[in-house]
Each structure stands twice: as C-alpha cells, then as structure tokens.
C-alpha positions as YAML, in Angstrom:
chain: A
units: angstrom
residues:
- id: 1
  name: MET
  ca: [-19.16, -25.52, -31.32]
- id: 2
  name: ASN
  ca: [-16.59, -24.68, -28.63]
- id: 3
  name: THR
  ca: [-14.72, -21.43, -29.05]
- id: 4
  name: LEU
  ca: [-11.27, -20.86, -27.57]
- id: 5
  name: THR
  ca: [-10.92, -17.60, -25.62]
- id: 6
  name: LEU
  ca: [-7.32, -16.44, -25.51]
- id: 7
  name: PRO
  ca: [-6.02, -14.74, -22.35]
- id: 8
  name: ARG
  ca: [-6.06, -10.95, -22.60]
- id: 9
  name: GLU
  ca: [-2.84, -9.21, -21.58]
- id: 10
  name: ARG
  ca: [-3.17, -6.07, -19.47]
- id: 11
  name: LYS
  ca: [-1.78, -2.89, -21.04]
- id: 12
  name: ILE
  ca: [-1.11, 0.62, -19.75]
- id: 13
  name: GLU
  ca: [-4.25, 2.75, -19.70]
- id: 14
  name: THR
  ca: [-2.92, 5.75, -17.75]
- id: 15
  name: LEU
  ca: [0.66, 6.61, -16.72]
- id: 16
  name: LEU
  ca: [1.18, 9.33, -14.13]
- id: 17
  name: ALA
  ca: [4.05, 10.47, -11.92]
- id: 18
  name: ALA
  ca: [3.59, 10.61, -8.15]
- id: 19
  name: PHE
  ca: [3.89, 14.07, -6.66]
- id: 20
  name: GLN
  ca: [6.22, 14.91, -3.81]
- id: 21
  name: THR
  ca: [4.90, 16.13, -0.49]
- id: 22
  name: LEU
  ca: [5.75, 16.13, 3.22]
- id: 23
  name: GLU
  ca: [4.08, 13.70, 5.60]
- id: 24
  name: GLY
  ca: [4.13, 12.96, 9.32]
- id: 25
  name: ASP
  ca: [6.84, 14.84, 11.18]
- id: 26
  name: GLY
  ca: [8.30, 16.24, 7.95]
- id: 27
  name: PHE
  ca: [9.61, 13.33, 5.89]
- id: 28
  name: GLU
  ca: [9.32, 13.45, 2.12]
- id: 29
  name: VAL
  ca: [7.07, 11.02, 0.25]
- id: 30
  name: ARG
  ca: [5.96, 10.37, -3.30]
- id: 31
  name: ARG
  ca: [2.15, 10.17, -3.44]
- id: 32
  name: ALA
  ca: [0.87, 8.12, -6.36]
- id: 33
  name: ILE
  ca: [-2.75, 7.67, -5.21]
- id: 34
  name: PRO
  ca: [-4.92, 9.71, -5.37]
- id: 35
  name: SER
  ca: [-3.99, 11.53, -8.56]
- id: 36
  name: PRO
  ca: [-5.62, 14.19, -10.76]
- id: 37
  name: ALA
  ca: [-6.76, 11.36, -13.07]
- id: 38
  name: PHE
  ca: [-8.29, 8.95, -10.53]
- id: 39
  name: GLU
  ca: [-9.34, 8.78, -6.91]
- id: 40
  name: ALA
  ca: [-8.53, 5.14, -6.35]
- id: 41
  name: VAL
  ca: [-7.25, 1.88, -7.82]
- id: 42
  name: GLY
  ca: [-9.58, -0.83, -6.61]
- id: 43
  name: PRO
  ca: [-10.12, -0.19, -2.88]
- id: 44
  name: PHE
  ca: [-6.79, 1.64, -2.55]
- id: 45
  name: ILE
  ca: [-7.34, 5.36, -2.03]
- id: 46
  name: PHE
  ca: [-3.80, 6.28, -0.94]
- id: 47
  name: LEU
  ca: [-0.26, 5.23, -1.87]
- id: 48
  name: ASP
  ca: [2.70, 6.98, -0.23]
- id: 49
  name: HIS
  ca: [6.24, 5.86, -1.05]
- id: 50
  name: PHE
  ca: [9.14, 7.02, 1.17]
- id: 51
  name: GLY
  ca: [12.82, 6.55, 0.34]
- id: 52
  name: PRO
  ca: [15.07, 4.84, -0.37]
- id: 53
  name: ILE
  ca: [17.00, 7.39, 1.63]
- id: 54
  name: GLU
  ca: [20.08, 7.42, 3.83]
- id: 55
  name: VAL
  ca: [19.44, 9.25, 7.13]
- id: 56
  name: ARG
  ca: [22.13, 10.53, 9.43]
- id: 57
  name: PRO
  ca: [22.13, 9.92, 13.20]
- id: 58
  name: GLY
  ca: [19.27, 11.81, 14.81]
- id: 59
  name: GLN
  ca: [17.59, 12.67, 11.50]
- id: 60
  name: ALA
  ca: [15.14, 9.76, 11.02]
- id: 61
  name: LYS
  ca: [11.54, 10.95, 11.18]
- id: 62
  name: GLY
  ca: [8.21, 9.24, 11.63]
- id: 63
  name: ALA
  ca: [4.59, 10.22, 12.15]
- id: 64
  name: SER
  ca: [3.80, 11.17, 15.75]
- id: 65
  name: ALA
  ca: [0.48, 10.18, 17.31]
- id: 66
  name: HIS
  ca: [-2.39, 10.91, 14.90]
- id: 67
  name: PRO
  ca: [-5.91, 9.56, 14.28]
- id: 68
  name: HIS
  ca: [-7.52, 7.54, 11.48]
- id: 69
  name: ALA
  ca: [-11.13, 6.53, 10.82]
- id: 70
  name: GLY
  ca: [-13.03, 4.87, 7.99]
- id: 71
  name: ILE
  ca: [-9.98, 3.22, 6.41]
- id: 72
  name: GLU
  ca: [-7.43, 0.43, 6.79]
- id: 73
  name: THR
  ca: [-3.71, 1.15, 6.62]
- id: 74
  name: LEU
  ca: [-1.25, -1.30, 5.06]
- id: 75
  name: SER
  ca: [2.44, -0.52, 5.56]
- id: 76
  name: LEU
  ca: [5.31, -2.40, 3.88]
- id: 77
  name: LEU
  ca: [8.87, -1.82, 5.09]
- id: 78
  name: LEU
  ca: [11.76, -2.58, 2.73]
- id: 79
  name: GLU
  ca: [14.66, -1.02, 4.65]
- id: 80
  name: GLY
  ca: [15.08, 0.29, 8.19]
- id: 81
  name: ARG
  ca: [13.12, -0.47, 11.35]
- id: 82
  name: ALA
  ca: [9.99, 1.24, 12.66]
- id: 83
  name: VAL
  ca: [7.95, 1.07, 15.86]
- id: 84
  name: HIS
  ca: [4.13, 1.06, 15.83]
- id: 85
  name: LYS
  ca: [2.06, 2.08, 18.86]
- id: 86
  name: ASP
  ca: [-1.71, 2.56, 18.98]
- id: 87
  name: SER
  ca: [-4.61, 3.39, 21.27]
- id: 88
  name: LEU
  ca: [-5.61, -0.29, 21.32]
- id: 89
  name: GLY
  ca: [-2.46, -0.97, 23.35]
- id: 90
  name: ASN
  ca: [-0.42, -2.56, 20.55]
- id: 91
  name: ILE
  ca: [3.33, -1.99, 20.36]
- id: 92
  name: SER
  ca: [5.39, -3.74, 17.68]
- id: 93
  name: THR
  ca: [8.67, -3.24, 15.85]
- id: 94
  name: MET
  ca: [8.65, -3.63, 12.09]
- id: 95
  name: SER
  ca: [11.66, -5.09, 10.26]
- id: 96
  name: PRO
  ca: [12.44, -5.17, 6.51]
- id: 97
  name: GLY
  ca: [10.06, -7.42, 4.57]
- id: 98
  name: GLU
  ca: [7.28, -7.15, 7.14]
- id: 99
  name: VAL
  ca: [3.79, -5.69, 6.83]
- id: 100
  name: GLN
  ca: [1.52, -3.93, 9.30]
- id: 101
  name: TRP
  ca: [-2.24, -3.83, 8.72]
- id: 102
  name: MET
  ca: [-4.60, -1.74, 10.82]
- id: 103
  name: ARG
  ca: [-8.37, -1.38, 10.52]
- id: 104
  name: ALA
  ca: [-9.13, 2.09, 11.86]
- id: 105
  name: GLY
  ca: [-12.90, 1.62, 11.65]
- id: 106
  name: ARG
  ca: [-14.71, 4.04, 13.96]
- id: 107
  name: GLY
  ca: [-11.41, 5.55, 15.02]
- id: 108
  name: VAL
  ca: [-7.96, 4.80, 16.39]
- id: 109
  name: ILE
  ca: [-4.81, 6.74, 17.29]
- id: 110
  name: HIS
  ca: [-1.44, 5.43, 16.18]
- id: 111
  name: ASP
  ca: [2.18, 6.48, 16.24]
- id: 112
  name: GLU
  ca: [4.80, 5.45, 13.68]
- id: 113
  name: ALA
  ca: [8.42, 6.14, 14.58]
- id: 114
  name: PRO
  ca: [11.93, 4.97, 13.64]
- id: 115
  name: ASP
  ca: [13.33, 2.55, 16.19]
- id: 116
  name: GLU
  ca: [15.98, 3.68, 18.66]
- id: 117
  name: VAL
  ca: [18.93, 2.15, 16.75]
- id: 118
  name: LEU
  ca: [17.98, 3.85, 13.48]
- id: 119
  name: LEU
  ca: [17.38, 7.14, 15.26]
- id: 120
  name: ARG
  ca: [20.67, 6.95, 17.16]
- id: 121
  name: SER
  ca: [22.95, 5.58, 14.44]
- id: 122
  name: GLY
  ca: [21.23, 6.49, 11.18]
- id: 123
  name: GLY
  ca: [20.84, 4.17, 8.20]
- id: 124
  name: ARG
  ca: [18.60, 3.55, 5.21]
- id: 125
  name: MET
  ca: [14.82, 3.85, 5.15]
- id: 126
  name: HIS
  ca: [12.46, 2.66, 2.42]
- id: 127
  name: GLY
  ca: [8.82, 1.67, 2.43]
- id: 128
  name: VAL
  ca: [5.24, 2.20, 1.35]
- id: 129
  name: GLN
  ca: [1.99, 2.99, 3.10]
- id: 130
  name: LEU
  ca: [-1.37, 2.23, 1.49]
- id: 131
  name: TRP
  ca: [-4.89, 3.08, 2.59]
- id: 132
  name: ILE
  ca: [-7.71, 0.64, 1.86]
- id: 133
  name: ASN
  ca: [-11.16, 2.18, 1.77]
- id: 134
  name: MET
  ca: [-13.71, 0.51, 4.03]
- id: 135
  name: PRO
  ca: [-17.08, -0.40, 2.49]
- id: 136
  name: LYS
  ca: [-20.29, 1.56, 2.79]
- id: 137
  name: GLY
  ca: [-22.00, 0.70, 6.04]
- id: 138
  name: GLY
  ca: [-18.82, -0.75, 7.53]
- id: 139
  name: LYS
  ca: [-16.80, 2.33, 8.39]
- id: 140
  name: HIS
  ca: [-17.72, 2.34, 12.08]
- id: 141
  name: THR
  ca: [-16.56, -1.15, 13.02]
- id: 142
  name: GLU
  ca: [-14.16, -1.81, 15.89]
- id: 143
  name: PRO
  ca: [-10.46, -1.13, 15.23]
- id: 144
  name: VAL
  ca: [-8.10, -4.10, 14.72]
- id: 145
  name: TYR
  ca: [-4.31, -4.37, 14.32]
- id: 146
  name: ARG
  ca: [-2.11, -7.11, 12.84]
- id: 147
  name: HIS
  ca: [1.65, -7.41, 12.36]
- id: 148
  name: VAL
  ca: [2.49, -9.75, 9.45]
- id: 149
  name: LYS
  ca: [5.94, -11.36, 9.64]
- id: 150
  name: GLU
  ca: [8.04, -11.94, 6.52]
- id: 151
  name: ASP
  ca: [7.64, -15.73, 6.65]
- id: 152
  name: GLU
  ca: [3.83, -15.37, 6.61]
- id: 153
  name: ILE
  ca: [3.93, -13.83, 3.12]
- id: 154
  name: PRO
  ca: [3.91, -16.51, 0.39]
- id: 155
  name: LEU
  ca: [6.26, -16.40, -2.59]
- id: 156
  name: LEU
  ca: [5.01, -16.73, -6.15]
- id: 157
  name: PRO
  ca: [7.13, -18.92, -8.45]
- id: 158
  name: HIS
  ca: [9.84, -16.94, -10.23]
- id: 159
  name: GLU
  ca: [13.30, -17.81, -11.52]
- id: 160
  name: ILE
  ca: [15.31, -14.65, -10.79]
- id: 161
  name: GLY
  ca: [13.37, -12.21, -8.62]
- id: 162
  name: THR
  ca: [11.37, -12.46, -5.41]
- id: 163
  name: VAL
  ca: [7.63, -12.03, -5.91]
- id: 164
  name: ARG
  ca: [5.57, -11.86, -2.71]
- id: 165
  name: LEU
  ca: [1.78, -12.04, -2.49]
- id: 166
  name: ILE
  ca: [0.71, -9.77, 0.38]
- id: 167
  name: ALA
  ca: [-3.01, -9.67, -0.42]
- id: 168
  name: GLY
  ca: [-5.27, -11.34, -2.96]
- id: 169
  name: ARG
  ca: [-5.12, -14.63, -4.82]
- id: 170
  name: VAL
  ca: [-2.97, -16.00, -7.66]
- id: 171
  name: GLY
  ca: [-3.92, -19.55, -8.59]
- id: 172
  name: ASP
  ca: [-4.02, -21.58, -5.39]
- id: 173
  name: ILE
  ca: [-1.89, -19.08, -3.43]
- id: 174
  name: THR
  ca: [-3.54, -16.50, -1.15]
- id: 175
  name: GLY
  ca: [-1.90, -13.56, 0.61]
- id: 176
  name: PRO
  ca: [-2.19, -13.08, 4.40]
- id: 177
  name: VAL
  ca: [-4.05, -9.75, 4.30]
- id: 178
  name: ARG
  ca: [-7.72, -10.47, 3.63]
- id: 179
  name: THR
  ca: [-10.40, -7.82, 3.94]
- id: 180
  name: SER
  ca: [-13.22, -6.09, 2.09]
- id: 181
  name: GLY
  ca: [-12.75, -4.78, -1.44]
- id: 182
  name: ASP
  ca: [-10.82, -7.91, -2.45]
- id: 183
  name: PRO
  ca: [-7.45, -6.08, -2.23]
- id: 184
  name: PHE
  ca: [-4.57, -7.34, -4.35]
- id: 185
  name: VAL
  ca: [-0.98, -6.46, -3.39]
- id: 186
  name: VAL
  ca: [2.21, -7.95, -4.84]
- id: 187
  name: HIS
  ca: [5.74, -6.79, -3.98]
- id: 188
  name: ALA
  ca: [8.28, -7.85, -6.60]
- id: 189
  name: SER
  ca: [12.05, -7.44, -6.26]
- id: 190
  name: PHE
  ca: [14.47, -8.15, -9.12]
- id: 191
  name: ARG
  ca: [18.27, -8.22, -8.96]
- id: 192
  name: SER
  ca: [18.88, -7.93, -12.71]
- id: 193
  name: ASP
  ca: [17.28, -8.17, -16.14]
- id: 194
  name: SER
  ca: [14.21, -10.36, -16.02]
- id: 195
  name: SER
  ca: [10.49, -10.36, -16.66]
- id: 196
  name: LEU
  ca: [7.46, -10.70, -14.44]
- id: 197
  name: ARG
  ca: [4.67, -12.91, -15.78]
- id: 198
  name: LEU
  ca: [1.61, -13.06, -13.60]
- id: 199
  name: ASP
  ca: [-1.92, -14.44, -13.64]
- id: 200
  name: ALA
  ca: [-3.85, -11.19, -13.17]
- id: 201
  name: THR
  ca: [-7.36, -12.57, -13.60]
- id: 202
  name: ASN
  ca: [-8.69, -11.81, -10.11]
- id: 203
  name: PRO
  ca: [-8.19, -8.07, -9.46]
- id: 204
  name: ARG
  ca: [-10.88, -6.14, -11.30]
- id: 205
  name: GLU
  ca: [-8.71, -3.01, -11.28]
- id: 206
  name: LEU
  ca: [-4.89, -3.13, -11.25]
- id: 207
  name: ALA
  ca: [-1.92, -0.76, -11.29]
- id: 208
  name: VAL
  ca: [1.86, -1.09, -11.23]
- id: 209
  name: TYR
  ca: [3.97, 1.35, -9.22]
- id: 210
  name: VAL
  ca: [7.75, 1.44, -9.76]
- id: 211
  name: MET
  ca: [9.69, 2.18, -6.58]
- id: 212
  name: THR
  ca: [13.16, 1.75, -8.06]
- id: 213
  name: GLY
  ca: [14.63, 0.52, -11.34]
- id: 214
  name: ASN
  ca: [13.51, 0.49, -14.95]
- id: 215
  name: VAL
  ca: [10.63, -1.57, -16.36]
- id: 216
  name: ALA
  ca: [8.28, -1.61, -19.34]
- id: 217
  name: ILE
  ca: [4.84, -2.97, -20.24]
- id: 218
  name: ASP
  ca: [4.12, -3.63, -23.91]
- id: 219
  name: GLY
  ca: [7.17, -1.55, -24.87]
- id: 220
  name: GLN
  ca: [6.17, 1.49, -22.80]
- id: 221
  name: ALA
  ca: [8.67, 2.44, -20.08]
- id: 222
  name: ILE
  ca: [7.64, 3.07, -16.47]
- id: 223
  name: GLU
  ca: [10.14, 5.08, -14.44]
- id: 224
  name: PRO
  ca: [10.64, 5.22, -10.66]
- id: 225
  name: GLY
  ca: [7.86, 7.23, -9.02]
- id: 226
  name: GLN
  ca: [5.37, 6.48, -11.81]
- id: 227
  name: LEU
  ca: [2.14, 4.55, -11.47]
- id: 228
  name: ALA
  ca: [0.66, 2.76, -14.48]
- id: 229
  name: ARG
  ca: [-3.05, 2.08, -14.25]
- id: 230
  name: LEU
  ca: [-3.78, -0.96, -16.41]
- id: 231
  name: THR
  ca: [-6.57, -2.09, -18.70]
- id: 232
  name: SER
  ca: [-8.69, -5.10, -17.79]
- id: 233
  name: GLY
  ca: [-7.29, -8.50, -18.69]
- id: 234
  name: ASP
  ca: [-6.19, -11.91, -17.51]
- id: 235
  name: THR
  ca: [-2.40, -11.78, -17.56]
- id: 236
  name: LEU
  ca: [0.37, -9.27, -16.88]
- id: 237
  name: ARG
  ca: [3.86, -9.20, -18.36]
- id: 238
  name: VAL
  ca: [6.43, -6.67, -17.14]
- id: 239
  name: LEU
  ca: [9.88, -6.47, -18.71]
- id: 240
  name: VAL
  ca: [12.49, -5.64, -16.06]
- id: 241
  name: LYS
  ca: [15.54, -3.89, -17.52]
- id: 242
  name: GLU
  ca: [17.65, -3.56, -14.37]
- id: 243
  name: LYS
  ca: [17.53, -4.05, -10.59]
- id: 244
  name: SER
  ca: [14.00, -3.01, -9.64]
- id: 245
  name: GLU
  ca: [11.38, -2.90, -6.87]
- id: 246
  name: LEU
  ca: [7.74, -3.00, -7.99]
- id: 247
  name: LEU
  ca: [4.39, -2.81, -6.24]
- id: 248
  name: LEU
  ca: [1.16, -4.09, -7.80]
- id: 249
  name: VAL
  ca: [-2.10, -2.90, -6.24]
- id: 250
  name: GLY
  ca: [-5.72, -3.40, -7.16]
- id: 251
  name: GLY
  ca: [-9.04, -5.01, -6.37]
- id: 252
  name: ASP
  ca: [-12.72, -4.13, -6.53]
- id: 253
  name: PRO
  ca: [-13.72, -0.55, -7.43]
- id: 254
  name: LEU
  ca: [-15.17, 1.74, -4.75]
- id: 255
  name: ASP
  ca: [-18.74, 0.93, -3.74]
- id: 256
  name: ALA
  ca: [-19.74, 4.50, -2.79]
- id: 257
  name: PRO
  ca: [-18.54, 8.12, -3.03]
- id: 258
  name: ILE
  ca: [-15.87, 8.99, -0.47]
- id: 259
  name: VAL
  ca: [-15.47, 12.19, 1.54]
- id: 260
  name: ARG
  ca: [-11.97, 12.88, 2.86]
- id: 261
  name: HIS
  ca: [-10.67, 15.17, 5.55]
- id: 262
  name: GLY
  ca: [-7.04, 14.48, 6.40]
- id: 263
  name: PRO
  ca: [-6.85, 11.07, 8.12]
- id: 264
  name: PHE
  ca: [-10.64, 10.53, 8.07]
- id: 265
  name: VAL
  ca: [-12.40, 8.99, 5.06]
- id: 266
  name: MET
  ca: [-16.18, 8.56, 5.11]
- id: 267
  name: ASN
  ca: [-19.09, 8.40, 2.66]
- id: 268
  name: THR
  ca: [-20.99, 11.49, 3.83]
- id: 269
  name: ILE
  ca: [-20.32, 14.88, 5.43]
- id: 270
  name: ALA
  ca: [-22.36, 13.79, 8.45]
- id: 271
  name: GLU
  ca: [-20.14, 10.73, 8.98]
- id: 272
  name: LEU
  ca: [-17.05, 12.89, 8.62]
- id: 273
  name: GLU
  ca: [-18.30, 15.39, 11.19]
- id: 274
  name: ARG
  ca: [-19.03, 12.53, 13.56]
- id: 275
  name: ALA
  ca: [-15.45, 11.23, 13.23]
- id: 276
  name: VAL
  ca: [-14.00, 14.67, 13.93]
- id: 277
  name: ARG
  ca: [-16.24, 15.05, 17.02]
- id: 278
  name: ASP
  ca: [-15.27, 11.59, 18.27]
- id: 279
  name: TYR
  ca: [-11.59, 12.44, 17.92]
- id: 280
  name: HIS
  ca: [-11.80, 15.76, 19.75]
- id: 281
  name: ALA
  ca: [-13.93, 14.17, 22.46]
- id: 282
  name: GLY
  ca: [-11.26, 11.54, 23.07]
- id: 283
  name: ARG
  ca: [-13.45, 8.61, 21.99]
- id: 284
  name: MET
  ca: [-10.66, 7.23, 19.78]
- id: 285
  name: GLY
  ca: [-8.54, 6.62, 22.86]
- id: 286
  name: GLN
  ca: [-4.96, 7.62, 23.51]
- id: 287
  name: ILE
  ca: [-1.48, 6.17, 23.42]
...
C-alpha cells in the first residue's frame, strides 16, 4: 500500500533579538548570529546587520584593513556603495543588490570602506555581512574572492515581492554562491502586504532574519532585528504585513567544534595560534 506523506511546514523553534554592538571603524550593527542560544545556523556562524541609516557627509564608516582566516565572508549591500580591497590584489566597488564572497582560508587581509561619493556627500547605508564556517581539514586552503553582480542572482517566482536566491537550491534554480556546508541564502523584499511561500526542503537548518518590516510565521510575529530559528520541514510560509526586507539563512550543521578569536575561526587552539602567528609574521600579505 502506498502512503501519502504530506509536506511539513517549518515553524518557529527559537526567536531571539540581535544585540547591538560596534564593528569596524565604529559603525553600529545588530548581531543575530551567534546568540546565547546557538552558535550557528547551518554553516553560518556570524550575521551582522547594519542600517538602514542616513549618514551625513564625512560620517560614513567602514572596516579598515583587517585579517580573516578559517572562514568565508558573504556581504550583501542593499543601499549605499562600498569599496573592497584585499591582499590578493582585488579592488571592486559594490552597488545595491550586489554580493561579495571571500574565502579567507589560510589568511587574507581586506579593507571595506564607503566609496568616495558616499563619504563626500552622505546618503543611506544598509546591508548584511555573514560568515560561513569552513569545514574541518579545509581551513588552510588558498584565499579566493568573487564579486557577484545583481543580474547573476536568480529570482524565485513571486507575484508581489522580489525573492532572490543567493546561495542554495530551490527546485531547478541554484544560487551563484556555491561552497561547502551547502549554504542557503534568500533575500526577499516586499513592497506591501503579501506572503512568502517557499520550498524549504533542501536546507537542513534554516532561520529567518527580519531586517525591516513586520512578518509572522504560524501566527507568531517576528520584528525587525529578530532571528527566528525554524524547525525541520519541507515548506515555509511567511505572512508579510507591511513593506519588509527578509533574509533566510541555513544549510548543513557544523561538522566540528569551532574556536574563535576575533576574525580567526579554527577547530583547535593550535590552529588558532598558527593563524595569529601567520598574521603577525606578515604571511597573510598586505594591501
């Protein structure tokens, strides 16, 4: 006898507010991952949300040259313009809707700054930076950088909003960022009342972060600056009550314990000490 298995809808398992802190050269962010309740969601061990904020001429701030090792950074810009430079020799300017992905691996130095026009004239800034943990045994690979243009990010079918698949797979559609940990990233933007219905079969772990607006899952509200870690399931339905910006992140759970020290994330103390020595010895290069 054949039995029919109905799709399971993902619900809210844990709902926590991001905490505010200063990052880089002194700009304020909301940090949703890690939290007191969990260290990661899938391979994502860090989620910083900055803005939306209006900056006056001369007040825009970035993150001056600093190192990373053992992780990959994934930055999404929604408003403003930013310039990336790194010790690999890459220089690129990021516009709204674009993504920058960098595999730090054994170590890299990078600099993130507002572009000259934003710094000189002021304007709005809004974006997110994520860290993807690198797998056990793979944290010392060579650094790589990629700038993903807006037209490289596929759209998922939706009547009212714009739903973009940055990483992962939904049906036959695959996002441009592909790496270890099977990361899943969706950026959804809604102009008015609507609902997001999504095939959420692939990410083993999944969370919804609300950047702006007012949404609910299964009748439970999620406010701006809150991250809802979800139960397992096959589908996701989010009720959007007003103009909103959402970020969905997830993927495979961590494959090993992680040891953090600032911008370095390794699996052991010995690996961490090696990264610190490499940085101070100049083996991560310079800009």
